[in-house]
CSV table of C-alpha atoms and ligand atoms in Angstrom, one decimal:
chain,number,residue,atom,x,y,z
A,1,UNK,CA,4.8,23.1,17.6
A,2,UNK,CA,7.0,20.2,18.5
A,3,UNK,CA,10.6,19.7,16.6
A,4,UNK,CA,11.3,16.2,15.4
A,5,UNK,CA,12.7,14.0,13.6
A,6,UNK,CA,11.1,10.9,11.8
A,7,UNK,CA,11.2,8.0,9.1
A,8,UNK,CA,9.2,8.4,6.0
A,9,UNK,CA,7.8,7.7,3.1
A,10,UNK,CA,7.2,10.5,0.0
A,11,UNK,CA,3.3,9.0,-0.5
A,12,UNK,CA,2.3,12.2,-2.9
A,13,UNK,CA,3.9,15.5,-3.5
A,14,UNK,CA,1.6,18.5,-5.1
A,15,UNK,CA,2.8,22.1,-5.4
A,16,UNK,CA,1.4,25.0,-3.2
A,17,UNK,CA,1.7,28.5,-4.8
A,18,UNK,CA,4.6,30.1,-6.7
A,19,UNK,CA,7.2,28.3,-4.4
A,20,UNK,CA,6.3,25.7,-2.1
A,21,UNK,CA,5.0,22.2,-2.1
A,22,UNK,CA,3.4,20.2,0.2
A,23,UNK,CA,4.0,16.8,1.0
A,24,UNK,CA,1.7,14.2,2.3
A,25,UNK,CA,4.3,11.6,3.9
A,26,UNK,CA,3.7,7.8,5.9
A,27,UNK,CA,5.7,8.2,9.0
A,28,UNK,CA,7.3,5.4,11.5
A,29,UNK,CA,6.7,7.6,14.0
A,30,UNK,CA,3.4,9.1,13.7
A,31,UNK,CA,1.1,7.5,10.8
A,32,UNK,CA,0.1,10.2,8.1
A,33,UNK,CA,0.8,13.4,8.1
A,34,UNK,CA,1.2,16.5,5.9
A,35,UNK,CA,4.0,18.6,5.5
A,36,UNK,CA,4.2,22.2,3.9
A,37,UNK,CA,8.3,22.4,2.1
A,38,UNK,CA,8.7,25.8,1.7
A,39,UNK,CA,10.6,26.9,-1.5
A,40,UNK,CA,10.9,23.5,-2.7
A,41,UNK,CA,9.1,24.3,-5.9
A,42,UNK,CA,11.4,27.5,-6.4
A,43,UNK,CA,14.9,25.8,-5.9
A,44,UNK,CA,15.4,21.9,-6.0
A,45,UNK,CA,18.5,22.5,-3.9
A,46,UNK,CA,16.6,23.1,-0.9
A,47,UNK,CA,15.5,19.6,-0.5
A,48,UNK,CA,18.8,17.9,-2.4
A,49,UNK,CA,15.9,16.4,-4.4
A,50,UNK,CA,14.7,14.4,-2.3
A,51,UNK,CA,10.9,15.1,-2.0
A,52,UNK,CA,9.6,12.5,-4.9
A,53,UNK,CA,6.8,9.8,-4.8
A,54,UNK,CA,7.5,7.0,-2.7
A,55,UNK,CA,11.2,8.1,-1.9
A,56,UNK,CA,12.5,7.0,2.0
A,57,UNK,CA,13.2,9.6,4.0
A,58,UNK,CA,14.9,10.7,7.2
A,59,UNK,CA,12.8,13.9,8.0
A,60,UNK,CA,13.1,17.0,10.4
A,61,UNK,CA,9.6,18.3,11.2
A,62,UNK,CA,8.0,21.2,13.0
A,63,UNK,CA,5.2,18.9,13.5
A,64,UNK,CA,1.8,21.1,13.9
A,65,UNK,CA,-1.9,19.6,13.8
A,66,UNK,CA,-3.3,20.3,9.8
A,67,UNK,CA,0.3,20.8,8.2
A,68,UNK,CA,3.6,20.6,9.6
A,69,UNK,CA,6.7,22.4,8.4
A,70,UNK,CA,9.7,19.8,6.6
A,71,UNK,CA,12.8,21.6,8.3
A,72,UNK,CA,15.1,19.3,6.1
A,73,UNK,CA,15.2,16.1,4.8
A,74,UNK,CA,17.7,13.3,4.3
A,75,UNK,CA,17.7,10.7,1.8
A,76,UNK,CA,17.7,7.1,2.6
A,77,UNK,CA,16.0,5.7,-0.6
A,78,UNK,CA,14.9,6.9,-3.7
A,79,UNK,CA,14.5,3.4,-4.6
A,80,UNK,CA,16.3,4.0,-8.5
A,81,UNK,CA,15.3,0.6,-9.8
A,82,UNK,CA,11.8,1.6,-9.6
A,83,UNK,CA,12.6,4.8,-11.4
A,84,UNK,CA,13.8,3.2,-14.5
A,85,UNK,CA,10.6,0.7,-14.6
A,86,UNK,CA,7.2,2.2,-15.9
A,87,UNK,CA,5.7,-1.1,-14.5
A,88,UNK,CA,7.1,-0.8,-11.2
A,89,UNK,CA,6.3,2.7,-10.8
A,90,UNK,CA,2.9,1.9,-11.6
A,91,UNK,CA,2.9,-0.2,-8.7
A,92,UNK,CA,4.7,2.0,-6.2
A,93,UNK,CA,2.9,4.6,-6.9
A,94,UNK,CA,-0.7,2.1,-6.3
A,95,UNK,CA,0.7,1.2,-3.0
A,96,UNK,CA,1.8,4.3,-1.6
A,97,UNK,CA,-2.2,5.7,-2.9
A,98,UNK,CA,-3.7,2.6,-1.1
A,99,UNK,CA,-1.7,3.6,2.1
A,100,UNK,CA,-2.8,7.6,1.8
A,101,UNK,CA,-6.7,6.7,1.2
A,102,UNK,CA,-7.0,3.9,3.8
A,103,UNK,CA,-5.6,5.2,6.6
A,104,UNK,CA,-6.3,8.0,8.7
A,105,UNK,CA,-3.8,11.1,9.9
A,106,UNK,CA,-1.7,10.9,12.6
A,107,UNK,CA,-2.3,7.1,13.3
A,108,UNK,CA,0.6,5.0,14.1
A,109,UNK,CA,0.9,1.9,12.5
A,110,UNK,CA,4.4,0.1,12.8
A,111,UNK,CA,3.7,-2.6,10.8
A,112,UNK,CA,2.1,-0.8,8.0
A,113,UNK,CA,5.2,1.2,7.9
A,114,UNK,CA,7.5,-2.0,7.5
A,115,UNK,CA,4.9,-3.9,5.1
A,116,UNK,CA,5.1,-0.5,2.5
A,117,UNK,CA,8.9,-0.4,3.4
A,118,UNK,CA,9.1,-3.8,2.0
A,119,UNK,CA,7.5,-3.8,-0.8
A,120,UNK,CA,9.2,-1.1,-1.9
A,121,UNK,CA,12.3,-2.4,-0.9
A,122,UNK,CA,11.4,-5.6,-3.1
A,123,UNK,CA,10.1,-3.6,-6.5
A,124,UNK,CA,13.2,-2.3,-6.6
A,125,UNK,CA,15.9,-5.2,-6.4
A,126,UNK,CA,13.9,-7.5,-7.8
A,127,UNK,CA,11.9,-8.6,-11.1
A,128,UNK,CA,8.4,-7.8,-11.0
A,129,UNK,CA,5.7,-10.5,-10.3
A,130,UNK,CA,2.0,-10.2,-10.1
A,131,UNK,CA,2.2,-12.6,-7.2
A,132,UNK,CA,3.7,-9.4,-5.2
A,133,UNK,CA,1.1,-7.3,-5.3
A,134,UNK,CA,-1.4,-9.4,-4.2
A,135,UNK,CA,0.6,-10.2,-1.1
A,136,UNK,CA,1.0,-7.0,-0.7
A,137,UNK,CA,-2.8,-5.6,-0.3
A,138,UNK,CA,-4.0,-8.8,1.3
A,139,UNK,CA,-1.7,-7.6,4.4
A,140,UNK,CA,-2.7,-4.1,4.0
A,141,UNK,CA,-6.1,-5.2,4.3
A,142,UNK,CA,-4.7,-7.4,7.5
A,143,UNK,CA,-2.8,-4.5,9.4
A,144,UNK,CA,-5.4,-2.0,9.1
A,145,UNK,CA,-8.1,-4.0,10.1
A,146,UNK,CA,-10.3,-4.7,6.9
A,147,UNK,CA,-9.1,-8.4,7.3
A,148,UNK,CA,-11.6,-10.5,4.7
A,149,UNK,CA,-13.1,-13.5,6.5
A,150,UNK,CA,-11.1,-16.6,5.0
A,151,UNK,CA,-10.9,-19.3,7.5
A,152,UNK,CA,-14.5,-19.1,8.9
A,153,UNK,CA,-17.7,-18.1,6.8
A,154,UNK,CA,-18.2,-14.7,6.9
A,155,UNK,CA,-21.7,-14.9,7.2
A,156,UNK,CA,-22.7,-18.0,9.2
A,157,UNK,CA,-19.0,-18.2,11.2
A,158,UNK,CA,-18.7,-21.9,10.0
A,159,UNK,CA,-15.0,-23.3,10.2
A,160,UNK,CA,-14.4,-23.7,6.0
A,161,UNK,CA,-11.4,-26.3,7.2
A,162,UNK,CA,-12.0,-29.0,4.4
A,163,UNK,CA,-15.3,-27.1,3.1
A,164,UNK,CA,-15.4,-28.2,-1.0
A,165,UNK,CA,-17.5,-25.3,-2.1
A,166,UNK,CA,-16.0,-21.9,-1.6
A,167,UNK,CA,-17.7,-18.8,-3.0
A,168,UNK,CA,-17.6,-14.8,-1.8
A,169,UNK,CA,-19.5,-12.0,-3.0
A,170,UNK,CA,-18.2,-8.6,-3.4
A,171,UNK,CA,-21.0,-7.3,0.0
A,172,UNK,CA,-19.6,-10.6,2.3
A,173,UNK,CA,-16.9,-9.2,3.4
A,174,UNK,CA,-14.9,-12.6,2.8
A,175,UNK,CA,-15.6,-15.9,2.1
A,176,UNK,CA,-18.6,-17.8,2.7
A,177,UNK,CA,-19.8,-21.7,3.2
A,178,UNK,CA,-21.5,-23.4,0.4
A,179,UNK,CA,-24.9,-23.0,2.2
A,180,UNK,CA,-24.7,-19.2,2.3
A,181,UNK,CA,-22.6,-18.6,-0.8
A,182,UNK,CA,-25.5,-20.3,-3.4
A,183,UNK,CA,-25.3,-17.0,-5.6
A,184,UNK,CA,-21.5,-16.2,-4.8
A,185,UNK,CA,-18.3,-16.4,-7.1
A,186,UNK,CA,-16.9,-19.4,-6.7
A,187,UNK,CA,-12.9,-19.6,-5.3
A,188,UNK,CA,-10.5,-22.4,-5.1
A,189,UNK,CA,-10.0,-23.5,-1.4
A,190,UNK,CA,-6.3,-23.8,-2.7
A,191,UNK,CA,-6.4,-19.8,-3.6
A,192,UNK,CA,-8.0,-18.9,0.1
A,193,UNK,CA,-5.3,-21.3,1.6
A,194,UNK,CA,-2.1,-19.2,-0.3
A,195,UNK,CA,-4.4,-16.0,0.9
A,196,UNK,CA,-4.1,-16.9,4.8
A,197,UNK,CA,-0.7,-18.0,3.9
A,198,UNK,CA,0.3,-15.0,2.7
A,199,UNK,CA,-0.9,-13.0,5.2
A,200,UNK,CA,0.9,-15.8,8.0
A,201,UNK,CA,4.0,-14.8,6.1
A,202,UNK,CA,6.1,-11.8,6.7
A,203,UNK,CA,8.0,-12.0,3.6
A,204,UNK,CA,7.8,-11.3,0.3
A,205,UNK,CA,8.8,-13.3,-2.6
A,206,UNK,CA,7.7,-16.3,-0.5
A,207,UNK,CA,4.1,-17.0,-2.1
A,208,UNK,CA,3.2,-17.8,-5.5
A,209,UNK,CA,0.0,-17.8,-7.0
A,210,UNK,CA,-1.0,-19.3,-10.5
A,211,UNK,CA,-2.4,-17.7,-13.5
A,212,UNK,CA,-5.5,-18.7,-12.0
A,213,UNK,CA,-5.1,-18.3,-8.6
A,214,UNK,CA,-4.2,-15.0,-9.2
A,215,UNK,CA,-7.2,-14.2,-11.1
A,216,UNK,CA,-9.5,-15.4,-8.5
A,217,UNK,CA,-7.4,-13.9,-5.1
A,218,UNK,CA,-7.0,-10.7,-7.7
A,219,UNK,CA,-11.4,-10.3,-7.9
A,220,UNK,CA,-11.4,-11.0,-4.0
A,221,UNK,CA,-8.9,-8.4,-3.1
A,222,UNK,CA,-10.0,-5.5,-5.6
A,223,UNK,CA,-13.8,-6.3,-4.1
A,224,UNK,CA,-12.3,-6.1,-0.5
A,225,UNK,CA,-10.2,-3.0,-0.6
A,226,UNK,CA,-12.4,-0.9,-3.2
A,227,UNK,CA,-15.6,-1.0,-0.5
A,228,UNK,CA,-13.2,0.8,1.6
A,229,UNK,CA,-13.0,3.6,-1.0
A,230,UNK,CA,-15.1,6.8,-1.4
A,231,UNK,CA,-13.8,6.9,-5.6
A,232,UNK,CA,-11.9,5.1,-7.6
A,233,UNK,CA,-7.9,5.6,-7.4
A,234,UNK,CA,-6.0,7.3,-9.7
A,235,UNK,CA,-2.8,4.9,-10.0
A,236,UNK,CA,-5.3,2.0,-10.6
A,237,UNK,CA,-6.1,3.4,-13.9
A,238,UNK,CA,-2.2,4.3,-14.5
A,239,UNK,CA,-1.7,0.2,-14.1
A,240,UNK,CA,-4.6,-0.5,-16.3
A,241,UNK,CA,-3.8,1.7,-18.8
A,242,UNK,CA,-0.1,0.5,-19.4
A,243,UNK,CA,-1.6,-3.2,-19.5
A,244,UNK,CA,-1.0,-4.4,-15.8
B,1,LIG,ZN1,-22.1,-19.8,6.0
């Protein structure tokens, strides 16, 4: 057992017997990991409140392989814009589930760290835009390595510079060249364009997509990331259900 201390991020909090509750958390330091906060069910004081869905946190850890042991726990964040915001808990709550489902324990990932980080950061100060989340999973998809093919075709490798007719299917893994996309869904070059963009960009807020744009980098995005998954996720339905 090792003592530490890390950055993280709440990514789902269930209860474990009459007292405790276990936490899985996204760590800077060390990727996923699961943490067992003893008495935390019993008394709130324990952990000054502090162990809620997607909250940042400054951790201490016995850090064991299976389930380590939250020492204490320091708030940085509990992001309370979000909190007030059924909309933007709805997406919090779908990015921190994407994070826990795609990624394996214990594997660092620095960037995946700041991209979640961010987004969070930018649900809560400011206004909610459609445009967000789609920025948001097509660099998940990018810094964990499920990248969809967009500026060659994925199934001939043919540079689609200046290419007319786009079209993808949800088994391509990406886009595809007129020739091998005859069946395929047809998408705007302009909507793969703001796709690479967004994933050349480090910032959010920076791209914009259209009503339609969105529509058609919206059907790409939930094909690419849902072959990834063994069952549907739960927050998903949350967002449908309230109308997102
Ligand atoms: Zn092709």
């Amino acid at each position: 057992m090792q003592n530490i201390q890390c950055e993280a991020i709440v990514l789902g909090v269930m209860d474990y017997g009459e007292a405790d509750k276990i936490v899985t958390l996204f760590t800077l330091e060390h990727g996923k990991l699961k943490g067992l906060a003893r008495s935390a069910k019993k008394s709130r004081k324990r952990f000054g409140g502090a162990l809620e869905p997607f909250a940042r946190l400054r951790l201490h850890l016995a850090m064991k392989v299976g389930l380590s042991t939250l020492n204490g726990a320091d708030i940085v964040t509990i992001f309370p814009h979000i909190r007030q915001d059924l909309v933007k808990i709805g997406h919090a709550a779908y990015a921190c589930e994407l994070v826990e489902r795609l990624v394996p324990e214990a594997e660092q990932n620095h960037r995946l760290f700041r991209l979640l980080a961010a987004y969070l950061d930018h649900l809560d100060q400011f206004q909610h835009d459609p445009s967000d989340r789609r920025f948001f999973e097509a660099n998940l998809l990018k810094v964990v390595g499920y990248q969809p093919a967009l500026s060659r075709c994925a199934a001939c490798d043919a540079d689609l510079a200046g290419a007319l007719v786009l079209r993808w299917s949800p088994s391509s893994a990406g886009v595809l060249c007129g020739r091998c996309g005859k069946t395929g869904r047809p998408i705007a070059s302009q909507t793969v364009a703001l796709l690479n963009r967004a994933m050349d960009t480090g910032r959010f807020g920076l791209i914009r997509f259209s009503p339609t744009e969105l529509e058609e980098a919206g059907e790409l995005l939930n094909a690419a990331i849902s072959c990834h998954l063994s069952r549907p996720l739960k927050s998903l339905a949350f967002l449908r259900e309230i109308g997102v």
